[in-house]
mmCIF file of C-alpha atoms in Angstrom:
data_model
loop_
_atom_site.group_PDB
_atom_site.id
_atom_site.type_symbol
_atom_site.label_atom_id
_atom_site.label_comp_id
_atom_site.label_asym_id
_atom_site.label_seq_id
_atom_site.Cartn_x
_atom_site.Cartn_y
_atom_site.Cartn_z
ATOM 1 C CA MET A 13 -44.578 8.675 -42.774
ATOM 2 C CA SER A 14 -46.077 11.130 -40.278
ATOM 3 C CA LYS A 15 -46.742 14.727 -41.286
ATOM 4 C CA LYS A 16 -44.319 15.922 -38.598
ATOM 5 C CA PHE A 17 -41.525 13.673 -39.884
ATOM 6 C CA LEU A 18 -42.231 14.762 -43.455
ATOM 7 C CA ARG A 19 -41.984 18.424 -42.492
ATOM 8 C CA LEU A 20 -38.683 17.803 -40.739
ATOM 9 C CA ALA A 21 -37.324 15.899 -43.715
ATOM 10 C CA LEU A 22 -38.329 18.635 -46.134
ATOM 11 C CA CYS A 23 -36.857 21.298 -43.862
ATOM 12 C CA GLY A 24 -33.601 19.366 -43.652
ATOM 13 C CA ALA A 25 -33.447 18.985 -47.424
ATOM 14 C CA VAL A 26 -34.008 22.705 -47.926
ATOM 15 C CA LEU A 27 -31.306 23.609 -45.415
ATOM 16 C CA SER A 28 -28.861 21.162 -47.010
ATOM 17 C CA THR A 29 -29.569 22.593 -50.452
ATOM 18 C CA PHE A 30 -29.138 26.156 -49.159
ATOM 19 C CA ALA A 31 -25.848 25.244 -47.481
ATOM 20 C CA ALA A 32 -24.589 23.613 -50.670
ATOM 21 C CA LEU A 33 -25.547 26.622 -52.749
ATOM 22 C CA SER A 34 -23.950 29.001 -50.273
ATOM 23 C CA SER A 35 -20.751 26.974 -50.288
ATOM 24 C CA ALA A 36 -20.650 26.873 -54.078
ATOM 25 C CA ALA A 37 -21.270 30.602 -54.305
ATOM 26 C CA ALA A 38 -18.512 31.551 -51.841
ATOM 27 C CA PRO A 39 -15.466 32.620 -53.850
ATOM 28 C CA ALA A 40 -12.137 31.058 -53.000
ATOM 29 C CA ALA A 41 -9.717 33.353 -51.190
ATOM 30 C CA PRO A 42 -7.186 34.866 -53.562
ATOM 31 C CA LEU A 43 -3.599 33.671 -53.548
ATOM 32 C CA ASN A 44 -1.411 36.300 -51.911
ATOM 33 C CA ILE A 45 1.929 36.631 -53.718
ATOM 34 C CA GLY A 46 4.859 38.582 -52.279
ATOM 35 C CA PHE A 47 7.839 39.876 -54.265
ATOM 36 C CA VAL A 48 11.192 40.993 -52.858
ATOM 37 C CA TYR A 49 13.249 43.374 -55.031
ATOM 38 C CA ILE A 50 16.954 44.218 -54.712
ATOM 39 C CA SER A 51 16.681 47.769 -56.086
ATOM 40 C CA PRO A 52 14.067 50.473 -56.635
ATOM 41 C CA ILE A 53 11.636 49.704 -59.459
ATOM 42 C CA GLY A 54 12.593 52.729 -61.572
ATOM 43 C CA ASP A 55 11.947 53.108 -65.299
ATOM 44 C CA ALA A 56 14.224 50.298 -66.480
ATOM 45 C CA GLY A 57 16.492 47.536 -65.252
ATOM 46 C CA TRP A 58 16.393 44.202 -63.437
ATOM 47 C CA THR A 59 13.767 45.110 -60.873
ATOM 48 C CA LYS A 60 11.602 46.852 -63.451
ATOM 49 C CA GLN A 61 11.410 43.613 -65.439
ATOM 50 C CA HIS A 62 10.280 41.645 -62.389
ATOM 51 C CA ASP A 63 7.674 44.245 -61.556
ATOM 52 C CA LEU A 64 6.339 44.097 -65.108
ATOM 53 C CA ALA A 65 6.074 40.338 -64.602
ATOM 54 C CA ARG A 66 4.160 40.876 -61.351
ATOM 55 C CA LYS A 67 1.658 42.996 -63.252
ATOM 56 C CA GLU A 68 1.389 40.301 -65.940
ATOM 57 C CA VAL A 69 0.425 37.796 -63.240
ATOM 58 C CA GLU A 70 -2.294 40.151 -61.973
ATOM 59 C CA LYS A 71 -3.626 40.654 -65.481
ATOM 60 C CA ALA A 72 -3.579 36.947 -66.336
ATOM 61 C CA LEU A 73 -5.110 35.633 -63.108
ATOM 62 C CA GLY A 74 -7.303 38.548 -62.097
ATOM 63 C CA ALA A 75 -9.228 38.184 -58.834
ATOM 64 C CA LYS A 76 -7.600 34.822 -58.144
ATOM 65 C CA VAL A 77 -4.468 36.595 -56.886
ATOM 66 C CA THR A 78 -3.320 39.618 -54.965
ATOM 67 C CA THR A 79 0.282 40.814 -55.048
ATOM 68 C CA LYS A 80 2.522 43.010 -52.968
ATOM 69 C CA TYR A 81 6.193 43.905 -53.207
ATOM 70 C CA VAL A 82 9.018 45.326 -51.127
ATOM 71 C CA GLU A 83 11.686 47.138 -53.140
ATOM 72 C CA ASN A 84 15.288 48.153 -52.459
ATOM 73 C CA VAL A 85 15.951 45.298 -50.005
ATOM 74 C CA PRO A 86 19.667 44.656 -49.288
ATOM 75 C CA GLU A 87 20.942 41.093 -49.382
ATOM 76 C CA GLY A 88 21.494 39.570 -45.938
ATOM 77 C CA ALA A 89 19.675 40.118 -42.645
ATOM 78 C CA ASP A 90 17.275 42.695 -44.095
ATOM 79 C CA ALA A 91 16.206 40.243 -46.777
ATOM 80 C CA GLU A 92 15.475 37.525 -44.227
ATOM 81 C CA ARG A 93 13.350 39.935 -42.183
ATOM 82 C CA VAL A 94 11.358 41.094 -45.224
ATOM 83 C CA ILE A 95 10.766 37.545 -46.473
ATOM 84 C CA ARG A 96 9.588 36.448 -43.042
ATOM 85 C CA ASP A 97 7.281 39.464 -42.754
ATOM 86 C CA LEU A 98 5.639 38.589 -46.080
ATOM 87 C CA ALA A 99 5.026 35.027 -44.907
ATOM 88 C CA GLN A 100 3.597 36.222 -41.593
ATOM 89 C CA GLN A 101 1.314 38.642 -43.449
ATOM 90 C CA GLY A 102 -0.262 35.794 -45.402
ATOM 91 C CA SER A 103 1.716 35.517 -48.630
ATOM 92 C CA LYS A 104 1.469 31.899 -49.784
ATOM 93 C CA LEU A 105 3.842 32.327 -52.721
ATOM 94 C CA ILE A 106 6.955 34.453 -52.207
ATOM 95 C CA ILE A 107 9.324 35.332 -55.047
ATOM 96 C CA THR A 108 12.795 36.588 -54.120
ATOM 97 C CA THR A 109 14.642 38.168 -57.003
ATOM 98 C CA SER A 110 18.351 38.404 -56.255
ATOM 99 C CA PHE A 111 21.210 35.915 -55.934
ATOM 100 C CA GLY A 112 22.057 36.945 -52.368
ATOM 101 C CA TYR A 113 18.514 36.180 -51.199
ATOM 102 C CA MET A 114 19.132 32.450 -51.618
ATOM 103 C CA ASN A 115 20.088 31.458 -48.061
ATOM 104 C CA PRO A 116 17.603 33.846 -46.377
ATOM 105 C CA THR A 117 14.866 32.357 -48.571
ATOM 106 C CA LEU A 118 15.799 28.799 -47.579
ATOM 107 C CA LYS A 119 15.952 29.735 -43.902
ATOM 108 C CA VAL A 120 12.495 31.325 -43.875
ATOM 109 C CA ALA A 121 11.070 28.481 -45.990
ATOM 110 C CA LYS A 122 11.917 26.001 -43.232
ATOM 111 C CA GLN A 123 9.875 28.079 -40.803
ATOM 112 C CA PHE A 124 6.849 28.278 -43.131
ATOM 113 C CA PRO A 125 6.400 24.836 -44.743
ATOM 114 C CA ASP A 126 2.927 25.746 -46.058
ATOM 115 C CA VAL A 127 4.316 28.669 -48.088
ATOM 116 C CA LYS A 128 5.827 28.208 -51.571
ATOM 117 C CA PHE A 129 8.965 30.110 -52.480
ATOM 118 C CA ILE A 130 10.731 30.870 -55.768
ATOM 119 C CA HIS A 131 14.290 32.150 -55.699
ATOM 120 C CA VAL A 132 15.677 33.819 -58.810
ATOM 121 C CA THR A 133 19.273 33.163 -60.007
ATOM 122 C CA GLY A 134 20.190 30.763 -57.205
ATOM 123 C CA TYR A 135 21.090 27.083 -57.337
ATOM 124 C CA LYS A 136 19.606 25.582 -54.159
ATOM 125 C CA THR A 137 16.111 24.143 -53.752
ATOM 126 C CA ALA A 138 13.994 22.647 -50.981
ATOM 127 C CA VAL A 139 10.648 20.879 -50.845
ATOM 128 C CA ASN A 140 8.890 24.271 -50.830
ATOM 129 C CA VAL A 141 11.587 26.297 -52.624
ATOM 130 C CA ALA A 142 11.994 26.316 -56.408
ATOM 131 C CA ASN A 143 14.596 28.257 -58.311
ATOM 132 C CA THR A 144 14.670 29.853 -61.715
ATOM 133 C CA ASN A 145 17.108 31.672 -63.915
ATOM 134 C CA ALA A 146 17.389 32.796 -67.499
ATOM 135 C CA ARG A 147 20.167 31.872 -69.887
ATOM 136 C CA PHE A 148 21.300 35.475 -70.055
ATOM 137 C CA TYR A 149 24.484 34.352 -71.746
ATOM 138 C CA GLU A 150 22.591 33.520 -74.949
ATOM 139 C CA GLY A 151 21.551 37.144 -75.340
ATOM 140 C CA ARG A 152 25.044 38.227 -74.325
ATOM 141 C CA TYR A 153 26.583 36.196 -77.119
ATOM 142 C CA LEU A 154 24.348 37.900 -79.678
ATOM 143 C CA ALA A 155 25.182 41.281 -78.147
ATOM 144 C CA GLY A 156 28.859 40.431 -78.540
ATOM 145 C CA VAL A 157 28.336 39.594 -82.207
ATOM 146 C CA LEU A 158 26.628 42.958 -82.683
ATOM 147 C CA ALA A 159 29.379 44.777 -80.778
ATOM 148 C CA GLY A 160 32.049 43.055 -82.846
ATOM 149 C CA LYS A 161 30.378 44.150 -86.055
ATOM 150 C CA MET A 162 29.961 47.764 -84.916
ATOM 151 C CA SER A 163 33.162 48.490 -82.977
ATOM 152 C CA LYS A 164 35.899 50.462 -84.710
ATOM 153 C CA THR A 165 38.464 50.188 -81.901
ATOM 154 C CA HIS A 166 38.095 46.411 -81.358
ATOM 155 C CA VAL A 167 37.612 47.204 -77.653
ATOM 156 C CA ALA A 168 34.453 46.775 -75.594
ATOM 157 C CA GLY A 169 33.871 47.708 -71.967
ATOM 158 C CA TYR A 170 31.880 45.676 -69.453
ATOM 159 C CA VAL A 171 30.627 47.115 -66.163
ATOM 160 C CA ALA A 172 30.044 44.103 -63.909
ATOM 161 C CA ALA A 173 28.541 43.680 -60.456
ATOM 162 C CA PHE A 174 30.130 40.649 -58.765
ATOM 163 C CA PRO A 175 32.408 37.813 -59.984
ATOM 164 C CA ILE A 176 29.822 35.044 -59.652
ATOM 165 C CA PRO A 177 29.122 32.399 -62.331
ATOM 166 C CA GLU A 178 26.018 34.137 -63.707
ATOM 167 C CA VAL A 179 27.975 37.337 -64.379
ATOM 168 C CA LEU A 180 31.046 35.513 -65.685
ATOM 169 C CA GLN A 181 28.866 33.558 -68.115
ATOM 170 C CA GLY A 182 27.676 36.873 -69.517
ATOM 171 C CA VAL A 183 31.132 38.433 -69.798
ATOM 172 C CA ASN A 184 32.558 35.322 -71.443
ATOM 173 C CA ALA A 185 29.653 34.791 -73.835
ATOM 174 C CA PHE A 186 29.877 38.439 -74.891
ATOM 175 C CA ALA A 187 33.602 38.044 -75.568
ATOM 176 C CA ARG A 188 33.110 34.829 -77.539
ATOM 177 C CA GLY A 189 30.372 36.436 -79.597
ATOM 178 C CA MET A 190 32.542 39.450 -80.296
ATOM 179 C CA ARG A 191 35.562 37.339 -81.222
ATOM 180 C CA SER A 192 33.441 35.175 -83.522
ATOM 181 C CA VAL A 193 33.314 38.146 -85.907
ATOM 182 C CA ASP A 194 36.422 40.070 -84.778
ATOM 183 C CA PRO A 195 39.423 37.941 -83.721
ATOM 184 C CA LYS A 196 41.150 41.094 -82.428
ATOM 185 C CA ALA A 197 38.341 41.941 -80.008
ATOM 186 C CA ASP A 198 39.299 42.779 -76.438
ATOM 187 C CA VAL A 199 36.757 43.024 -73.597
ATOM 188 C CA LYS A 200 37.780 45.064 -70.564
ATOM 189 C CA VAL A 201 35.921 44.576 -67.270
ATOM 190 C CA ILE A 202 35.456 46.794 -64.233
ATOM 191 C CA TRP A 203 33.791 45.356 -61.120
ATOM 192 C CA VAL A 204 31.621 47.764 -59.132
ATOM 193 C CA ASN A 205 30.748 45.342 -56.293
ATOM 194 C CA SER A 206 27.111 46.342 -56.347
ATOM 195 C CA TRP A 207 23.970 45.420 -58.260
ATOM 196 C CA PHE A 208 22.719 48.986 -58.166
ATOM 197 C CA ASP A 209 25.001 51.997 -57.762
ATOM 198 C CA PRO A 210 24.488 54.533 -60.565
ATOM 199 C CA GLY A 211 27.486 56.612 -59.510
ATOM 200 C CA LYS A 212 29.926 53.697 -59.573
ATOM 201 C CA GLU A 213 28.404 52.371 -62.791
ATOM 202 C CA ARG A 214 28.832 55.727 -64.507
ATOM 203 C CA ASP A 215 32.432 56.135 -63.304
ATOM 204 C CA ALA A 216 33.300 52.630 -64.524
ATOM 205 C CA ALA A 217 31.743 53.283 -67.929
ATOM 206 C CA ILE A 218 33.683 56.526 -68.370
ATOM 207 C CA THR A 219 36.904 54.786 -67.347
ATOM 208 C CA LEU A 220 36.326 52.009 -69.881
ATOM 209 C CA MET A 221 35.625 54.490 -72.663
ATOM 210 C CA GLY A 222 38.856 56.234 -71.687
ATOM 211 C CA GLN A 223 40.621 52.889 -72.210
ATOM 212 C CA GLY A 224 39.473 52.741 -75.815
ATOM 213 C CA ALA A 225 36.092 51.026 -75.573
ATOM 214 C CA ASP A 226 33.671 52.337 -78.174
ATOM 215 C CA VAL A 227 30.972 49.823 -77.157
ATOM 216 C CA ILE A 228 30.061 49.338 -73.504
ATOM 217 C CA THR A 229 27.620 47.095 -71.689
ATOM 218 C CA HIS A 230 26.779 46.224 -68.109
ATOM 219 C CA HIS A 231 25.546 43.617 -65.670
ATOM 220 C CA THR A 232 24.160 46.130 -63.192
ATOM 221 C CA ASP A 233 20.674 47.475 -62.583
ATOM 222 C CA SER A 234 20.665 51.165 -63.450
ATOM 223 C CA THR A 235 20.621 53.097 -66.719
ATOM 224 C CA ALA A 236 23.897 54.898 -65.900
ATOM 225 C CA VAL A 237 26.068 53.023 -68.404
ATOM 226 C CA VAL A 238 23.754 53.716 -71.333
ATOM 227 C CA GLN A 239 23.477 57.366 -70.303
ATOM 228 C CA ALA A 240 27.262 57.702 -70.111
ATOM 229 C CA ALA A 241 27.645 56.216 -73.588
ATOM 230 C CA GLU A 242 25.060 58.660 -74.963
ATOM 231 C CA GLU A 243 26.929 61.583 -73.446
ATOM 232 C CA LYS A 244 30.283 60.449 -74.829
ATOM 233 C CA GLY A 245 29.034 59.529 -78.298
ATOM 234 C CA LYS A 246 29.777 55.802 -77.894
ATOM 235 C CA TYR A 247 27.688 52.669 -78.366
ATOM 236 C CA ALA A 248 26.011 50.689 -75.591
ATOM 237 C CA ILE A 249 24.219 47.377 -75.206
ATOM 238 C CA ALA A 250 21.509 47.793 -72.558
ATOM 239 C CA TYR A 251 20.829 45.031 -70.080
ATOM 240 C CA HIS A 252 17.726 43.765 -68.296
ATOM 241 C CA SER A 253 15.341 46.095 -70.149
ATOM 242 C CA ASP A 254 15.134 48.448 -73.110
ATOM 243 C CA MET A 255 16.918 51.696 -72.183
ATOM 244 C CA LYS A 256 16.727 53.646 -75.420
ATOM 245 C CA LYS A 257 14.876 56.376 -73.532
ATOM 246 C CA TYR A 258 18.245 57.133 -71.922
ATOM 247 C CA GLY A 259 20.404 56.630 -74.988
ATOM 248 C CA ALA A 260 18.517 56.861 -78.256
ATOM 249 C CA LYS A 261 21.715 57.086 -80.303
ATOM 250 C CA ALA A 262 23.956 55.008 -78.069
ATOM 251 C CA GLN A 263 21.832 51.912 -77.574
ATOM 252 C CA LEU A 264 22.577 49.371 -80.281
ATOM 253 C CA ALA A 265 20.162 46.859 -78.738
ATOM 254 C CA ALA A 266 19.037 45.541 -75.370
ATOM 255 C CA VAL A 267 19.399 42.104 -73.812
ATOM 256 C CA THR A 268 16.104 41.790 -71.948
ATOM 257 C CA HIS A 269 14.557 39.335 -69.511
ATOM 258 C CA HIS A 270 10.948 38.220 -69.310
ATOM 259 C CA TRP A 271 9.488 36.496 -66.239
ATOM 260 C CA GLY A 272 5.726 36.981 -66.584
ATOM 261 C CA ALA A 273 4.784 33.676 -68.200
ATOM 262 C CA TYR A 274 6.874 31.690 -65.725
ATOM 263 C CA TYR A 275 5.457 33.471 -62.668
ATOM 264 C CA THR A 276 1.910 33.080 -63.960
ATOM 265 C CA LYS A 277 2.415 29.354 -64.495
ATOM 266 C CA GLN A 278 3.827 28.930 -60.994
ATOM 267 C CA ALA A 279 0.998 30.905 -59.390
ATOM 268 C CA GLN A 280 -1.604 28.849 -61.252
ATOM 269 C CA ALA A 281 0.068 25.665 -60.040
ATOM 270 C CA VAL A 282 -0.254 26.867 -56.445
ATOM 271 C CA LEU A 283 -3.920 27.706 -57.022
ATOM 272 C CA ASP A 284 -4.510 24.254 -58.493
ATOM 273 C CA GLY A 285 -2.722 22.508 -55.644
ATOM 274 C CA LYS A 286 -0.209 21.081 -58.126
ATOM 275 C CA TRP A 287 2.887 23.143 -57.316
ATOM 276 C CA LYS A 288 6.132 21.205 -56.916
ATOM 277 C CA THR A 289 9.674 22.349 -56.391
ATOM 278 C CA SER A 290 11.681 22.639 -59.598
ATOM 279 C CA SER A 291 14.690 24.226 -61.253
ATOM 280 C CA THR A 292 14.015 26.208 -64.429
ATOM 281 C CA TRP A 293 16.685 27.694 -66.677
ATOM 282 C CA GLY A 294 15.064 29.187 -69.761
ATOM 283 C CA GLY A 295 16.650 30.950 -72.685
ATOM 284 C CA ILE A 296 15.780 32.645 -75.946
ATOM 285 C CA LYS A 297 13.771 29.657 -77.181
ATOM 286 C CA ASP A 298 11.646 29.796 -74.015
ATOM 287 C CA GLY A 299 10.943 33.514 -74.328
ATOM 288 C CA MET A 300 12.828 34.354 -71.141
ATOM 289 C CA VAL A 301 15.652 36.206 -72.918
ATOM 290 C CA GLU A 302 15.544 38.487 -75.944
ATOM 291 C CA LEU A 303 17.848 40.696 -77.957
ATOM 292 C CA GLU A 304 15.410 43.444 -78.775
ATOM 293 C CA ASP A 305 15.086 46.891 -80.272
ATOM 294 C CA ILE A 306 18.119 46.815 -82.558
ATOM 295 C CA ASN A 307 18.880 50.433 -83.394
ATOM 296 C CA PRO A 308 17.757 51.606 -86.878
ATOM 297 C CA SER A 309 21.302 52.910 -87.396
ATOM 298 C CA VAL A 310 22.628 49.323 -87.451
ATOM 299 C CA PRO A 311 23.248 48.352 -91.109
ATOM 300 C CA ALA A 312 20.698 45.911 -92.527
ATOM 301 C CA ASP A 313 23.296 43.227 -93.243
ATOM 302 C CA VAL A 314 24.560 43.368 -89.659
ATOM 303 C CA ARG A 315 21.028 43.121 -88.299
ATOM 304 C CA GLN A 316 20.319 40.119 -90.527
ATOM 305 C CA PHE A 317 23.572 38.459 -89.488
ATOM 306 C CA VAL A 318 22.791 38.835 -85.774
ATOM 307 C CA LEU A 319 19.218 37.608 -86.190
ATOM 308 C CA ALA A 320 20.478 34.595 -88.143
ATOM 309 C CA ARG A 321 22.731 33.710 -85.187
ATOM 310 C CA GLN A 322 19.701 34.047 -82.932
ATOM 311 C CA LYS A 323 17.808 31.531 -85.062
ATOM 312 C CA ASP A 324 20.786 29.190 -84.778
ATOM 313 C CA ILE A 325 20.641 29.399 -80.980
ATOM 314 C CA VAL A 326 16.905 28.674 -80.965
ATOM 315 C CA ALA A 327 17.457 25.733 -83.318
ATOM 316 C CA GLY A 328 20.220 24.384 -81.083
ATOM 317 C CA THR A 329 22.849 24.500 -83.827
ATOM 318 C CA LEU A 330 24.782 27.267 -82.032
ATOM 319 C CA THR A 331 25.676 27.446 -78.363
ATOM 320 C CA PRO A 332 27.916 30.168 -76.899
ATOM 321 C CA PHE A 333 30.144 27.669 -75.115
ATOM 322 C CA THR A 334 31.002 24.952 -77.611
ATOM 323 C CA GLY A 335 34.581 23.659 -77.459
ATOM 324 C CA PRO A 336 37.317 24.448 -77.714
ATOM 325 C CA VAL A 337 36.979 26.923 -74.851
ATOM 326 C CA LYS A 338 40.180 28.366 -73.398
ATOM 327 C CA ASP A 339 40.548 30.767 -70.514
ATOM 328 C CA ASN A 340 42.524 33.962 -70.953
ATOM 329 C CA GLU A 341 45.645 32.291 -69.555
ATOM 330 C CA GLY A 342 45.595 29.605 -72.255
ATOM 331 C CA LYS A 343 44.184 26.735 -70.188
ATOM 332 C CA VAL A 344 41.723 24.522 -72.058
ATOM 333 C CA ARG A 345 38.439 24.529 -70.133
ATOM 334 C CA LEU A 346 36.513 22.501 -72.708
ATOM 335 C CA ASP A 347 38.156 20.589 -75.532
ATOM 336 C CA LYS A 348 35.065 19.706 -77.542
ATOM 337 C CA GLY A 349 31.328 19.397 -77.276
ATOM 338 C CA THR A 350 28.981 21.754 -75.459
ATOM 339 C CA MET A 351 29.641 22.952 -71.931
ATOM 340 C CA SER A 352 27.304 21.352 -69.384
ATOM 341 C CA ASP A 353 25.006 23.334 -67.139
ATOM 342 C CA ASP A 354 27.011 22.117 -64.161
ATOM 343 C CA ALA A 355 30.218 23.537 -65.650
ATOM 344 C CA LEU A 356 28.482 26.807 -66.537
ATOM 345 C CA ASN A 357 27.276 27.178 -62.976
ATOM 346 C CA LYS A 358 30.803 26.711 -61.651
ATOM 347 C CA MET A 359 32.418 29.182 -64.078
ATOM 348 C CA ASP A 360 35.142 31.131 -62.264
ATOM 349 C CA TYR A 361 37.426 32.341 -65.051
ATOM 350 C CA PHE A 362 37.641 34.685 -68.024
ATOM 351 C CA VAL A 363 37.849 33.242 -71.537
ATOM 352 C CA GLU A 364 40.198 34.329 -74.300
ATOM 353 C CA GLY A 365 39.373 37.856 -75.372
ATOM 354 C CA VAL A 366 38.750 39.201 -71.855
ATOM 355 C CA SER A 367 41.506 41.253 -70.240
ATOM 356 C CA GLY A 368 42.563 40.876 -66.623
ATOM 357 C CA LYS A 369 41.788 38.419 -63.851
ATOM 358 C CA VAL A 370 38.569 37.427 -62.128
ATOM 359 C CA SER A 371 38.567 39.632 -59.088
ATOM 360 C CA SER A 372 36.297 42.263 -57.609
ATOM 361 C CA LYS A 373 39.252 44.121 -56.141
#
């Protein structure tokens, strides 16, 4: 081998080694994750829980991810625009956190096949769109048991957003839980036709208390219902997040939702190149739903009773919708056995124990 050839060979080897080292040292670009929120983040509520989950993802995955969010995005055309903007700005995982974002998410997903999407509370998927939801109704059942044990008037009030299956599952599970310990229990519902409208939520809560409800709860995003109960000296079951800051005496407990572990798992799957579309519906056993912060004023035997029912749900020996299930007009909706997920997701009626008809008018 000539000296010239040897020098060239050595030079080539050095350059190859340097290139390899440089490539190994270059950090991978972080995964950009975008979140779309239906309401302002605030101190408590649905959006607050998702933003806490976003922060959990950042903490768990560190420099491997960056996150951004857009809050207070109406469902419809605005949602589609925001989702598309996030994709155009480089988000490779986009999480849309309201039922009405479902079709806008699917539409944008078709335009950005290299982006992964997760839609929360919907029922449609695509090759690059997964969906997730929590079995809120499990926590609602336990809240109903607690309400039934604590109510003196046998009447509970429920401030509800829209008459969709997810909300109806909650109303009906609450009523079945309440009636499991108080056969006289009556649940009254007022629809506010909004996920977040503190004024309407407050007015509905006051109306329900005027109709005899001494325990009220809500499937809406603000703290208005708990605050109204505190002012009127009534009980409340908070929803989405712990709201005792707004009703230290009123809040009997809170049905809370936890998304951090799920989002972290999904983000890691994208990073690993192993992400696949899926449908996830997790409950108490999965850590996605909790009945937390039972008020110290609740008698010890009541607390123990409710927690025992929670253990039954985790063990699978208790489900909120085990037959017979009748609607509030006497029609048998399930004779025996446990209601299927398909039937739950088509729920369009009130069960026995709920007053009125399913209508947002």
